[in-house]
């Protein structure tokens, strides 16, 4: 049995974050990825997962402490199998124990800690609880979290009525009440998202050989956000297409210049610029619904989330201030963020603050798809693969490069007419990039 010292991993741009919950005590047995402590800054709440399985032998933090990257929070006597799997982390046991954070040990980078995640050498990544990894947000005190946990309530599905949308105990009680009333309704129909009947459990092995493989951590987290959004947001998807013949000719003509600048231009950066210009004209798309559903919060900044496909699952890093950047800078940002995403190195800060998301499958194929809104954003664009097509110009058919795209939006905030005006506008900007400078 090897004792492993657990430190706070990379938590992004936060220097000092408050511990709002200590989820384990000495003697507790934890599995890989079990949450150890919850941290809360003014911007995000995140849980620190265990990089190993084993028994907690010492806890050096308490609620109210402030911690930073590298701070020592607890010791785990790792299971033998886990210790063998984690030679780097194991080496850490030889080091003398550092002081607890309040005793002011200088922040030190944590040792890379092996996990059961599919990619080796991925350090434990804090789980953003409300950092817009793929949607929902909540704030709740430790006692409310404990109350919800005890009753098995998913706080993502609870609407907070406290200050700044904070979830209070009565909100959790109201949710339980509505679910109970829903399941008791004579119609048998669900009254709310959490009250839907579950999919029946089936033993598939009765039909043939099966294998059960646990979902990776990112898939588990993004799945929860996607389901929350899908259950809470009344989605409409508008399909459209844009003639990008000239845009693509321009992109190709810039190839050498782009290479010199160290970037690769893809259609996505032009789409980002066209979307931002359209967001400026249609501010309802650059907004969020207030938690009580009574107001629209319009944002005067233009940060675009880009869905990135990684070996571990879907993540959405955010490109900031797209309105203020040229296409080379945007390409650079995109390349850096997608590389970070694929290496599993995104921080909660990299994934927070988005206004609108673009999911591009254009490099792969497909004709159209219906993306799920990255709530609490209100709209998301899906890009599909552009193809040469014969287009009637009034006198003859001409070969033109046409890109299909779709925009899913929250119908509580955006009406259908506004939805199609938005897609028409984005499509026109992509057809004639000159309009972007008007
Ligand atoms: N039509 C035709 N070709 C396209 C295109 C489009 N709409 N979009 C990109 N391409 C081309 C690019 O130009 C590039 O070709 P060249 O090398 O010849 O120039 C090629 O496809 C590959 O592009 P890319 O995918 O590497 O780059 P990108 O900037 O378009 O996208 C990124 C970057 C990170 C968004 C992308 O790599 C990715 O991860 N996409 C998947 C996102 C995803 O999974 N969404 C689903 C979410 S819901 O489950």
CSV table of C-alpha atoms and ligand atoms in Angstrom, one decimal:
chain,number,residue,atom,x,y,z
A,1,UNK,CA,0.0,0.0,0.0
A,2,UNK,CA,1.5,3.3,-1.0
A,3,UNK,CA,0.4,6.6,0.4
A,4,UNK,CA,-0.2,9.2,-2.3
A,5,UNK,CA,-0.3,12.9,-1.6
A,6,UNK,CA,-3.2,14.6,-3.4
A,7,UNK,CA,-2.7,18.2,-4.6
A,8,UNK,CA,-5.0,20.7,-6.3
A,9,UNK,CA,-4.5,20.2,-10.1
A,10,UNK,CA,-4.5,23.0,-12.7
A,11,UNK,CA,-7.7,25.0,-12.0
A,12,UNK,CA,-7.2,27.6,-14.7
A,13,UNK,CA,-6.7,31.3,-14.0
A,14,UNK,CA,-7.8,31.1,-10.4
A,15,UNK,CA,-5.2,32.1,-7.8
A,16,UNK,CA,-7.1,31.4,-4.7
A,17,UNK,CA,-10.4,29.5,-4.6
A,18,UNK,CA,-12.5,28.7,-1.6
A,19,UNK,CA,-13.2,25.2,-0.5
A,20,UNK,CA,-17.0,25.0,-0.1
A,21,UNK,CA,-17.3,21.3,0.5
A,22,UNK,CA,-15.0,18.5,1.8
A,23,UNK,CA,-16.6,15.4,0.4
A,24,UNK,CA,-14.5,12.8,2.1
A,25,UNK,CA,-13.2,12.1,5.6
A,26,UNK,CA,-10.4,10.0,7.0
A,27,UNK,CA,-11.2,6.3,6.6
A,28,UNK,CA,-13.4,6.8,3.5
A,29,UNK,CA,-12.7,4.5,0.6
A,30,UNK,CA,-12.8,6.3,-2.8
A,31,UNK,CA,-12.7,5.2,-6.4
A,32,UNK,CA,-10.9,6.9,-9.3
A,33,UNK,CA,-12.9,10.0,-10.2
A,34,UNK,CA,-14.8,10.2,-7.0
A,35,UNK,CA,-15.1,13.9,-6.0
A,36,UNK,CA,-12.9,14.8,-3.1
A,37,UNK,CA,-13.6,18.5,-2.5
A,38,UNK,CA,-15.7,21.2,-4.1
A,39,UNK,CA,-14.1,24.6,-4.9
A,40,UNK,CA,-16.1,27.8,-5.7
A,41,UNK,CA,-14.8,31.0,-7.2
A,42,UNK,CA,-17.0,33.9,-8.1
A,43,UNK,CA,-17.1,32.5,-11.7
A,44,UNK,CA,-17.3,28.7,-11.3
A,45,UNK,CA,-17.8,25.8,-9.1
A,46,UNK,CA,-15.6,22.7,-9.6
A,47,UNK,CA,-15.1,19.4,-8.0
A,48,UNK,CA,-11.7,17.9,-7.7
A,49,UNK,CA,-11.7,14.2,-8.6
A,50,UNK,CA,-9.6,11.5,-7.1
A,51,UNK,CA,-6.8,10.3,-9.4
A,52,UNK,CA,-6.5,7.0,-7.6
A,53,UNK,CA,-8.7,4.5,-5.7
A,54,UNK,CA,-7.9,3.8,-2.1
A,55,UNK,CA,-8.5,4.8,1.5
A,56,UNK,CA,-8.3,8.5,2.6
A,57,UNK,CA,-5.8,8.6,5.5
A,58,UNK,CA,-5.5,12.3,6.1
A,59,UNK,CA,-7.4,15.4,5.1
A,60,UNK,CA,-5.6,18.7,5.4
A,61,UNK,CA,-8.3,21.2,4.2
A,62,UNK,CA,-11.5,22.3,5.7
A,63,UNK,CA,-14.5,24.3,4.4
A,64,UNK,CA,-13.6,28.0,4.1
A,65,UNK,CA,-9.9,27.4,3.3
A,66,UNK,CA,-8.5,29.0,0.2
A,67,UNK,CA,-6.5,26.8,-2.1
A,68,UNK,CA,-4.5,27.2,-5.4
A,69,UNK,CA,-2.9,24.9,-7.9
A,70,UNK,CA,-0.4,22.6,-6.2
A,71,UNK,CA,-1.8,22.9,-2.7
A,72,UNK,CA,-1.8,19.7,-0.7
A,73,UNK,CA,-5.3,18.6,0.3
A,74,UNK,CA,-5.2,15.0,1.4
A,75,UNK,CA,-3.5,11.6,1.5
A,76,UNK,CA,-4.8,8.4,-0.1
A,77,UNK,CA,-3.5,5.0,0.7
A,78,UNK,CA,-3.7,3.8,-2.9
A,79,UNK,CA,-5.0,0.3,-3.7
A,80,UNK,CA,-2.2,-1.9,-4.9
A,81,UNK,CA,-3.6,-2.2,-8.4
A,82,UNK,CA,-3.9,1.6,-8.6
A,83,UNK,CA,-0.4,2.0,-7.2
A,84,UNK,CA,0.9,-0.2,-9.9
A,85,UNK,CA,-1.0,1.7,-12.6
A,86,UNK,CA,0.3,5.0,-11.3
A,87,UNK,CA,4.1,4.8,-11.1
A,88,UNK,CA,4.5,8.6,-11.4
A,89,UNK,CA,2.0,9.4,-8.7
A,90,UNK,CA,3.6,6.7,-6.6
A,91,UNK,CA,7.0,8.3,-6.7
A,92,UNK,CA,5.3,11.3,-4.9
A,93,UNK,CA,5.1,9.3,-1.7
A,94,UNK,CA,8.8,9.6,-1.2
A,95,UNK,CA,8.6,13.4,-0.9
A,96,UNK,CA,8.1,14.9,2.5
A,97,UNK,CA,4.6,16.0,3.1
A,98,UNK,CA,3.9,19.6,2.3
A,99,UNK,CA,2.0,22.0,4.6
A,100,UNK,CA,-1.7,22.4,4.3
A,101,UNK,CA,-2.7,25.4,2.2
A,102,UNK,CA,-3.5,27.7,5.1
A,103,UNK,CA,0.0,27.1,6.4
A,104,UNK,CA,1.1,28.9,3.2
A,105,UNK,CA,3.3,26.4,1.4
A,106,UNK,CA,4.1,28.0,-2.0
A,107,UNK,CA,1.9,26.6,-4.7
A,108,UNK,CA,3.7,23.8,-6.5
A,109,UNK,CA,2.7,22.0,-9.7
A,110,UNK,CA,1.1,18.7,-8.8
A,111,UNK,CA,2.7,15.6,-10.1
A,112,UNK,CA,1.0,14.1,-13.1
A,113,UNK,CA,-1.4,11.5,-11.7
A,114,UNK,CA,-2.5,8.6,-13.8
A,115,UNK,CA,-6.2,7.8,-14.0
A,116,UNK,CA,-8.2,5.2,-15.6
A,117,UNK,CA,-9.1,7.7,-18.4
A,118,UNK,CA,-8.5,6.4,-21.9
A,119,UNK,CA,-5.5,8.6,-22.7
A,120,UNK,CA,-2.5,7.9,-20.5
A,121,UNK,CA,-0.6,10.6,-18.6
A,122,UNK,CA,-3.7,12.9,-18.4
A,123,UNK,CA,-3.6,14.8,-15.1
A,124,UNK,CA,-6.9,14.9,-13.1
A,125,UNK,CA,-9.0,17.7,-14.5
A,126,UNK,CA,-11.3,19.5,-12.2
A,127,UNK,CA,-14.9,18.8,-13.1
A,128,UNK,CA,-16.5,22.2,-13.8
A,129,UNK,CA,-19.9,22.1,-12.1
A,130,UNK,CA,-21.0,25.4,-13.6
A,131,UNK,CA,-18.3,26.4,-15.9
A,132,UNK,CA,-20.2,25.9,-19.1
A,133,UNK,CA,-18.5,22.7,-20.1
A,134,UNK,CA,-21.5,22.0,-22.1
A,135,UNK,CA,-24.2,24.0,-20.5
A,136,UNK,CA,-26.0,24.1,-17.2
A,137,UNK,CA,-25.0,26.3,-14.3
A,138,UNK,CA,-25.9,26.3,-10.6
A,139,UNK,CA,-24.8,27.7,-7.3
A,140,UNK,CA,-25.7,26.0,-4.1
A,141,UNK,CA,-24.4,26.0,-0.5
A,142,UNK,CA,-22.8,22.8,0.9
A,143,UNK,CA,-25.8,22.1,3.0
A,144,UNK,CA,-28.2,22.3,0.0
A,145,UNK,CA,-25.8,20.1,-2.0
A,146,UNK,CA,-25.7,17.6,0.8
A,147,UNK,CA,-29.5,17.7,1.1
A,148,UNK,CA,-29.9,17.1,-2.7
A,149,UNK,CA,-27.3,14.3,-2.6
A,150,UNK,CA,-29.1,12.6,0.2
A,151,UNK,CA,-32.4,12.6,-1.8
A,152,UNK,CA,-30.8,11.8,-5.1
A,153,UNK,CA,-31.7,15.1,-6.7
A,154,UNK,CA,-29.6,16.3,-9.7
A,155,UNK,CA,-29.1,20.0,-9.0
A,156,UNK,CA,-28.6,20.6,-12.7
A,157,UNK,CA,-32.3,20.1,-13.1
A,158,UNK,CA,-33.3,22.5,-10.2
A,159,UNK,CA,-34.1,26.2,-10.9
A,160,UNK,CA,-32.7,28.4,-8.1
A,161,UNK,CA,-34.8,31.2,-6.8
A,162,UNK,CA,-32.2,32.6,-4.4
A,163,UNK,CA,-29.9,35.7,-5.1
A,164,UNK,CA,-28.2,35.3,-8.5
A,165,UNK,CA,-30.1,32.1,-9.1
A,166,UNK,CA,-28.6,30.3,-6.1
A,167,UNK,CA,-30.4,27.0,-5.4
A,168,UNK,CA,-32.0,26.9,-1.9
A,169,UNK,CA,-33.4,24.0,0.1
A,170,UNK,CA,-37.0,25.0,-0.8
A,171,UNK,CA,-36.1,24.8,-4.5
A,172,UNK,CA,-34.9,21.2,-4.1
A,173,UNK,CA,-38.1,20.5,-2.1
A,174,UNK,CA,-40.2,22.1,-4.9
A,175,UNK,CA,-38.5,20.0,-7.5
A,176,UNK,CA,-39.2,16.8,-5.5
A,177,UNK,CA,-42.8,17.9,-5.1
A,178,UNK,CA,-43.3,18.5,-8.8
A,179,UNK,CA,-41.8,15.2,-9.7
A,180,UNK,CA,-44.0,13.4,-7.1
A,181,UNK,CA,-47.1,15.2,-8.5
A,182,UNK,CA,-46.0,14.4,-12.0
A,183,UNK,CA,-45.6,10.7,-11.4
A,184,UNK,CA,-48.9,10.6,-9.6
A,185,UNK,CA,-50.8,12.4,-12.3
A,186,UNK,CA,-53.7,10.4,-13.6
A,187,UNK,CA,-52.6,10.8,-17.2
A,188,UNK,CA,-49.4,9.1,-16.4
A,189,UNK,CA,-47.6,11.8,-18.4
A,190,UNK,CA,-44.5,13.4,-17.1
A,191,UNK,CA,-44.9,16.9,-15.7
A,192,UNK,CA,-41.3,17.9,-15.8
A,193,UNK,CA,-37.9,16.8,-17.3
A,194,UNK,CA,-36.9,14.8,-14.2
A,195,UNK,CA,-40.2,13.0,-14.1
A,196,UNK,CA,-39.8,11.1,-17.4
A,197,UNK,CA,-40.1,7.4,-17.2
A,198,UNK,CA,-36.8,5.6,-17.4
A,199,UNK,CA,-35.7,3.4,-20.2
A,200,UNK,CA,-36.3,-0.2,-19.3
A,201,UNK,CA,-33.3,-2.2,-18.1
A,202,UNK,CA,-32.6,-5.2,-20.3
A,203,UNK,CA,-30.2,-8.1,-19.9
A,204,UNK,CA,-28.7,-8.1,-23.4
A,205,UNK,CA,-26.6,-11.1,-22.7
A,206,UNK,CA,-29.7,-13.2,-23.2
A,207,UNK,CA,-29.4,-12.3,-26.9
A,208,UNK,CA,-25.7,-12.8,-27.4
A,209,UNK,CA,-22.2,-11.9,-26.1
A,210,UNK,CA,-21.8,-8.4,-24.6
A,211,UNK,CA,-19.1,-6.2,-23.0
A,212,UNK,CA,-19.7,-3.3,-20.6
A,213,UNK,CA,-17.2,-0.4,-20.9
A,214,UNK,CA,-17.5,2.5,-18.6
A,215,UNK,CA,-17.9,5.9,-20.2
A,216,UNK,CA,-14.9,8.3,-19.9
A,217,UNK,CA,-15.2,11.2,-17.5
A,218,UNK,CA,-15.7,13.8,-20.2
A,219,UNK,CA,-18.5,11.8,-21.8
A,220,UNK,CA,-20.2,11.4,-18.4
A,221,UNK,CA,-20.0,15.2,-17.7
A,222,UNK,CA,-21.0,16.4,-21.2
A,223,UNK,CA,-23.8,13.8,-21.3
A,224,UNK,CA,-25.3,15.2,-18.2
A,225,UNK,CA,-25.2,18.8,-19.6
A,226,UNK,CA,-26.6,17.7,-23.0
A,227,UNK,CA,-29.5,15.8,-21.3
A,228,UNK,CA,-30.2,18.8,-19.1
A,229,UNK,CA,-30.3,21.1,-22.0
A,230,UNK,CA,-32.4,18.7,-24.2
A,231,UNK,CA,-34.9,18.3,-21.3
A,232,UNK,CA,-35.1,22.0,-20.4
A,233,UNK,CA,-34.8,23.9,-23.7
A,234,UNK,CA,-37.7,23.8,-26.2
A,235,UNK,CA,-35.5,23.4,-29.3
A,236,UNK,CA,-36.3,24.4,-32.9
A,237,UNK,CA,-33.7,23.7,-35.6
A,238,UNK,CA,-33.6,25.9,-38.7
A,239,UNK,CA,-31.8,24.4,-41.7
A,240,UNK,CA,-30.2,26.6,-44.3
A,241,UNK,CA,-27.3,26.7,-46.8
A,242,UNK,CA,-24.9,29.2,-48.1
A,243,UNK,CA,-23.1,29.6,-51.5
A,244,UNK,CA,-19.5,29.9,-50.2
A,245,UNK,CA,-17.8,29.7,-53.7
A,246,UNK,CA,-16.1,33.1,-53.4
A,247,UNK,CA,-15.3,32.7,-49.7
A,248,UNK,CA,-13.5,29.5,-50.4
A,249,UNK,CA,-11.6,30.9,-53.4
A,250,UNK,CA,-10.5,33.7,-51.1
A,251,UNK,CA,-9.5,31.2,-48.3
A,252,UNK,CA,-7.4,29.2,-50.8
A,253,UNK,CA,-5.8,32.4,-52.2
A,254,UNK,CA,-4.7,33.2,-48.6
A,255,UNK,CA,-3.1,29.8,-48.1
A,256,UNK,CA,0.6,30.8,-48.6
A,257,UNK,CA,0.1,33.9,-46.4
A,258,UNK,CA,-1.6,31.8,-43.7
A,259,UNK,CA,1.2,29.3,-43.7
A,260,UNK,CA,3.7,32.1,-43.3
A,261,UNK,CA,1.7,33.3,-40.3
A,262,UNK,CA,1.8,29.7,-38.9
A,263,UNK,CA,-1.9,29.0,-39.3
A,264,UNK,CA,-4.2,26.9,-41.4
A,265,UNK,CA,-7.3,28.7,-42.6
A,266,UNK,CA,-10.5,26.6,-42.6
A,267,UNK,CA,-14.0,27.8,-43.4
A,268,UNK,CA,-14.8,27.8,-39.6
A,269,UNK,CA,-13.0,31.1,-38.9
A,270,UNK,CA,-15.0,32.9,-41.6
A,271,UNK,CA,-18.2,31.4,-40.2
A,272,UNK,CA,-17.1,32.7,-36.7
A,273,UNK,CA,-16.8,36.3,-38.1
A,274,UNK,CA,-20.1,36.0,-40.0
A,275,UNK,CA,-21.9,34.7,-36.9
A,276,UNK,CA,-20.6,37.5,-34.7
A,277,UNK,CA,-21.7,40.2,-37.2
A,278,UNK,CA,-25.2,38.5,-37.2
A,279,UNK,CA,-25.2,38.3,-33.4
A,280,UNK,CA,-24.6,42.1,-33.3
A,281,UNK,CA,-27.7,42.5,-35.4
A,282,UNK,CA,-29.8,39.9,-33.6
A,283,UNK,CA,-28.9,40.4,-29.9
A,284,UNK,CA,-31.4,37.8,-28.7
A,285,UNK,CA,-29.0,35.2,-30.0
A,286,UNK,CA,-26.2,36.6,-27.9
A,287,UNK,CA,-28.2,36.2,-24.7
A,288,UNK,CA,-29.3,33.9,-21.9
A,289,UNK,CA,-32.6,33.5,-20.2
A,290,UNK,CA,-32.6,34.5,-16.5
A,291,UNK,CA,-33.0,31.5,-14.1
A,292,UNK,CA,-36.6,32.6,-13.3
A,293,UNK,CA,-37.4,32.6,-17.1
A,294,UNK,CA,-38.7,36.2,-16.9
A,295,UNK,CA,-35.9,38.2,-18.5
A,296,UNK,CA,-33.3,38.0,-21.2
A,297,UNK,CA,-29.7,38.8,-20.3
A,298,UNK,CA,-28.1,40.3,-23.3
A,299,UNK,CA,-24.3,40.1,-23.6
A,300,UNK,CA,-22.2,42.9,-25.0
A,301,UNK,CA,-19.2,40.6,-25.6
A,302,UNK,CA,-18.7,38.0,-28.3
A,303,UNK,CA,-17.1,34.8,-27.2
A,304,UNK,CA,-17.7,31.8,-29.4
A,305,UNK,CA,-17.6,28.2,-28.2
A,306,UNK,CA,-16.3,25.6,-30.6
A,307,UNK,CA,-17.2,22.0,-30.2
A,308,UNK,CA,-14.1,19.9,-30.4
A,309,UNK,CA,-14.1,16.1,-30.9
A,310,UNK,CA,-11.4,14.6,-28.7
A,311,UNK,CA,-10.4,10.9,-28.1
A,312,UNK,CA,-12.0,11.3,-24.6
A,313,UNK,CA,-15.3,13.0,-25.8
A,314,UNK,CA,-16.8,16.3,-26.7
A,315,UNK,CA,-15.5,19.5,-25.2
A,316,UNK,CA,-16.3,23.2,-25.9
A,317,UNK,CA,-13.4,25.6,-25.5
A,318,UNK,CA,-14.3,29.3,-26.0
A,319,UNK,CA,-12.6,31.7,-28.4
A,320,UNK,CA,-12.8,35.1,-26.8
A,321,UNK,CA,-13.6,38.5,-28.3
A,322,UNK,CA,-14.2,37.2,-31.8
A,323,UNK,CA,-15.5,40.7,-32.9
A,324,UNK,CA,-12.0,42.2,-32.2
A,325,UNK,CA,-9.9,39.6,-34.0
A,326,UNK,CA,-8.9,39.0,-37.6
A,327,UNK,CA,-9.0,35.6,-39.3
A,328,UNK,CA,-5.4,34.8,-38.7
A,329,UNK,CA,-5.7,35.5,-35.0
A,330,UNK,CA,-8.9,33.4,-34.8
A,331,UNK,CA,-7.2,30.5,-36.6
A,332,UNK,CA,-4.3,30.7,-34.1
A,333,UNK,CA,-6.7,30.7,-31.1
A,334,UNK,CA,-8.7,27.8,-32.7
A,335,UNK,CA,-5.6,25.7,-33.3
A,336,UNK,CA,-4.2,26.3,-29.8
A,337,UNK,CA,-7.5,25.5,-28.1
A,338,UNK,CA,-8.3,22.4,-30.2
A,339,UNK,CA,-4.7,21.1,-29.5
A,340,UNK,CA,-5.2,21.7,-25.8
A,341,UNK,CA,-8.6,20.0,-26.0
A,342,UNK,CA,-7.2,16.9,-27.7
A,343,UNK,CA,-4.3,16.7,-25.2
A,344,UNK,CA,-6.8,16.9,-22.3
A,345,UNK,CA,-5.3,20.2,-21.0
A,346,UNK,CA,-8.3,22.6,-21.2
A,347,UNK,CA,-9.0,24.4,-17.9
A,348,UNK,CA,-12.4,25.4,-16.7
A,349,UNK,CA,-11.5,29.0,-17.6
A,350,UNK,CA,-10.9,27.9,-21.3
A,351,UNK,CA,-14.4,26.5,-21.4
A,352,UNK,CA,-16.3,29.3,-19.7
A,353,UNK,CA,-17.8,32.6,-20.9
A,354,UNK,CA,-19.2,31.5,-24.2
A,355,UNK,CA,-22.1,33.3,-25.8
A,356,UNK,CA,-22.9,31.1,-28.8
A,357,UNK,CA,-21.5,27.7,-29.9
A,358,UNK,CA,-20.5,26.4,-33.3
A,359,UNK,CA,-20.3,22.6,-33.9
A,360,UNK,CA,-18.5,21.9,-37.2
A,361,UNK,CA,-18.7,18.5,-38.7
A,362,UNK,CA,-17.8,20.0,-42.1
A,363,UNK,CA,-14.4,18.4,-42.1
A,364,UNK,CA,-16.0,15.0,-41.8
A,365,UNK,CA,-19.2,14.9,-43.9
A,366,UNK,CA,-23.0,14.8,-43.5
A,367,UNK,CA,-25.7,17.0,-45.0
A,368,UNK,CA,-27.5,18.4,-42.0
A,369,UNK,CA,-27.8,17.8,-38.3
A,370,UNK,CA,-29.6,19.1,-35.2
A,371,UNK,CA,-27.1,20.4,-32.6
A,372,UNK,CA,-28.2,20.6,-29.0
A,373,UNK,CA,-28.2,24.2,-27.5
A,374,UNK,CA,-25.3,24.6,-25.1
A,375,UNK,CA,-27.5,26.0,-22.3
A,376,UNK,CA,-27.6,28.6,-20.8
A,377,UNK,CA,-26.7,29.9,-24.2
A,378,UNK,CA,-29.8,30.2,-26.4
A,379,UNK,CA,-28.5,29.1,-29.9
A,380,UNK,CA,-26.0,26.8,-31.5
A,381,UNK,CA,-24.9,26.5,-35.2
A,382,UNK,CA,-24.1,23.1,-36.9
A,383,UNK,CA,-21.9,23.2,-40.0
A,384,UNK,CA,-22.0,20.4,-42.5
A,385,UNK,CA,-19.8,19.6,-45.5
A,386,UNK,CA,-19.8,22.0,-48.4
A,387,UNK,CA,-20.2,20.4,-51.8
A,388,UNK,CA,-20.1,21.5,-55.5
A,389,UNK,CA,-23.7,21.7,-56.8
A,390,UNK,CA,-25.4,22.9,-60.0
A,391,UNK,CA,-27.1,26.2,-59.1
A,392,UNK,CA,-29.6,27.9,-61.4
A,393,UNK,CA,-28.4,31.5,-62.0
A,394,UNK,CA,-31.5,32.6,-64.0
A,395,UNK,CA,-30.1,31.6,-67.4
A,396,UNK,CA,-28.1,28.4,-66.8
A,397,UNK,CA,-26.8,26.0,-64.1
A,398,UNK,CA,-23.5,27.0,-62.7
A,399,UNK,CA,-21.2,24.8,-60.5
A,400,UNK,CA,-21.2,26.5,-57.0
A,401,UNK,CA,-19.8,25.4,-53.6
A,402,UNK,CA,-22.7,25.2,-51.2
A,403,UNK,CA,-22.4,24.7,-47.5
A,404,UNK,CA,-25.4,23.3,-45.5
A,405,UNK,CA,-25.8,24.6,-42.0
A,406,UNK,CA,-28.3,24.6,-39.2
A,407,UNK,CA,-29.1,26.7,-36.1
A,408,UNK,CA,-30.9,25.2,-33.1
A,409,UNK,CA,-32.4,27.8,-30.8
A,410,UNK,CA,-34.4,28.2,-27.6
A,411,UNK,CA,-37.9,28.9,-28.7
A,412,UNK,CA,-38.6,30.7,-25.3
A,413,UNK,CA,-36.2,33.4,-26.4
A,414,UNK,CA,-36.2,33.3,-30.2
A,415,UNK,CA,-39.2,33.1,-32.6
A,416,UNK,CA,-39.2,31.2,-35.8
A,417,UNK,CA,-39.2,34.3,-38.0
A,418,UNK,CA,-36.2,35.7,-36.1
A,419,UNK,CA,-34.5,32.3,-36.4
A,420,UNK,CA,-34.7,32.2,-40.2
A,421,UNK,CA,-33.8,35.9,-40.5
A,422,UNK,CA,-30.6,35.0,-38.5
A,423,UNK,CA,-29.7,32.1,-40.7
A,424,UNK,CA,-30.4,34.0,-43.9
A,425,UNK,CA,-28.2,36.8,-42.7
A,426,UNK,CA,-25.3,34.5,-41.7
A,427,UNK,CA,-25.6,32.8,-45.1
A,428,UNK,CA,-25.5,36.1,-47.0
A,429,UNK,CA,-22.4,37.2,-45.1
A,430,UNK,CA,-20.7,34.0,-46.0
A,431,UNK,CA,-21.6,34.3,-49.7
A,432,UNK,CA,-20.3,37.9,-49.8
A,433,UNK,CA,-17.6,38.5,-47.2
A,434,UNK,CA,-17.4,42.2,-48.2
A,435,UNK,CA,-20.6,42.8,-46.2
A,436,UNK,CA,-18.7,42.0,-43.0
A,437,UNK,CA,-16.9,45.3,-43.2
A,438,UNK,CA,-20.0,47.4,-43.7
B,1,LIG,N1,-17.1,22.0,-45.8
B,1,LIG,C1,-16.1,21.4,-46.5
B,1,LIG,N2,-14.9,21.3,-46.0
B,1,LIG,C2,-14.6,21.7,-44.7
B,1,LIG,C3,-15.6,22.3,-43.9
B,1,LIG,C4,-16.9,22.4,-44.5
B,1,LIG,N3,-17.9,23.0,-43.8
B,1,LIG,N4,-15.1,22.6,-42.7
B,1,LIG,C5,-13.8,22.2,-42.7
B,1,LIG,N5,-13.5,21.6,-43.9
B,1,LIG,C6,-12.3,21.1,-44.4
B,1,LIG,C7,-11.1,22.0,-43.9
B,1,LIG,O1,-10.9,23.0,-44.8
B,1,LIG,C8,-10.0,21.0,-43.9
B,1,LIG,O2,-9.6,20.7,-45.2
B,1,LIG,P1,-8.2,21.1,-45.9
B,1,LIG,O3,-7.2,20.5,-45.0
B,1,LIG,O4,-8.3,20.6,-47.2
B,1,LIG,O5,-8.2,22.6,-45.8
B,1,LIG,C9,-10.7,19.7,-43.4
B,1,LIG,O6,-12.1,19.9,-43.7
B,1,LIG,C10,-10.5,19.4,-41.9
B,1,LIG,O7,-10.8,20.6,-41.2
B,1,LIG,P2,-10.8,20.5,-39.5
B,1,LIG,O8,-11.9,19.7,-39.0
B,1,LIG,O9,-9.4,20.0,-39.2
B,1,LIG,O10,-10.8,22.0,-39.1
B,1,LIG,P3,-12.0,22.9,-38.7
B,1,LIG,O11,-11.4,24.3,-38.5
B,1,LIG,O12,-13.1,22.9,-39.7
B,1,LIG,O13,-12.5,22.3,-37.4
B,1,LIG,C11,-12.5,21.6,-35.1
B,1,LIG,C12,-11.8,22.4,-36.2
B,1,LIG,C13,-11.7,21.5,-33.9
B,1,LIG,C14,-13.9,22.2,-34.8
B,1,LIG,C15,-12.7,20.1,-35.7
B,1,LIG,O14,-11.5,19.5,-35.8
B,1,LIG,C16,-13.6,19.2,-34.8
B,1,LIG,O15,-13.2,18.7,-33.8
B,1,LIG,N6,-14.8,19.0,-35.3
B,1,LIG,C17,-15.8,18.1,-34.7
B,1,LIG,C18,-16.8,18.8,-33.8
B,1,LIG,C19,-17.8,17.9,-33.2
B,1,LIG,O16,-17.6,16.7,-32.9
B,1,LIG,N7,-19.1,18.4,-33.2
B,1,LIG,C20,-20.2,17.5,-32.9
B,1,LIG,C21,-20.7,18.0,-31.6
B,1,LIG,S1,-22.2,17.2,-31.2
B,1,LIG,O17,-21.8,15.7,-30.8
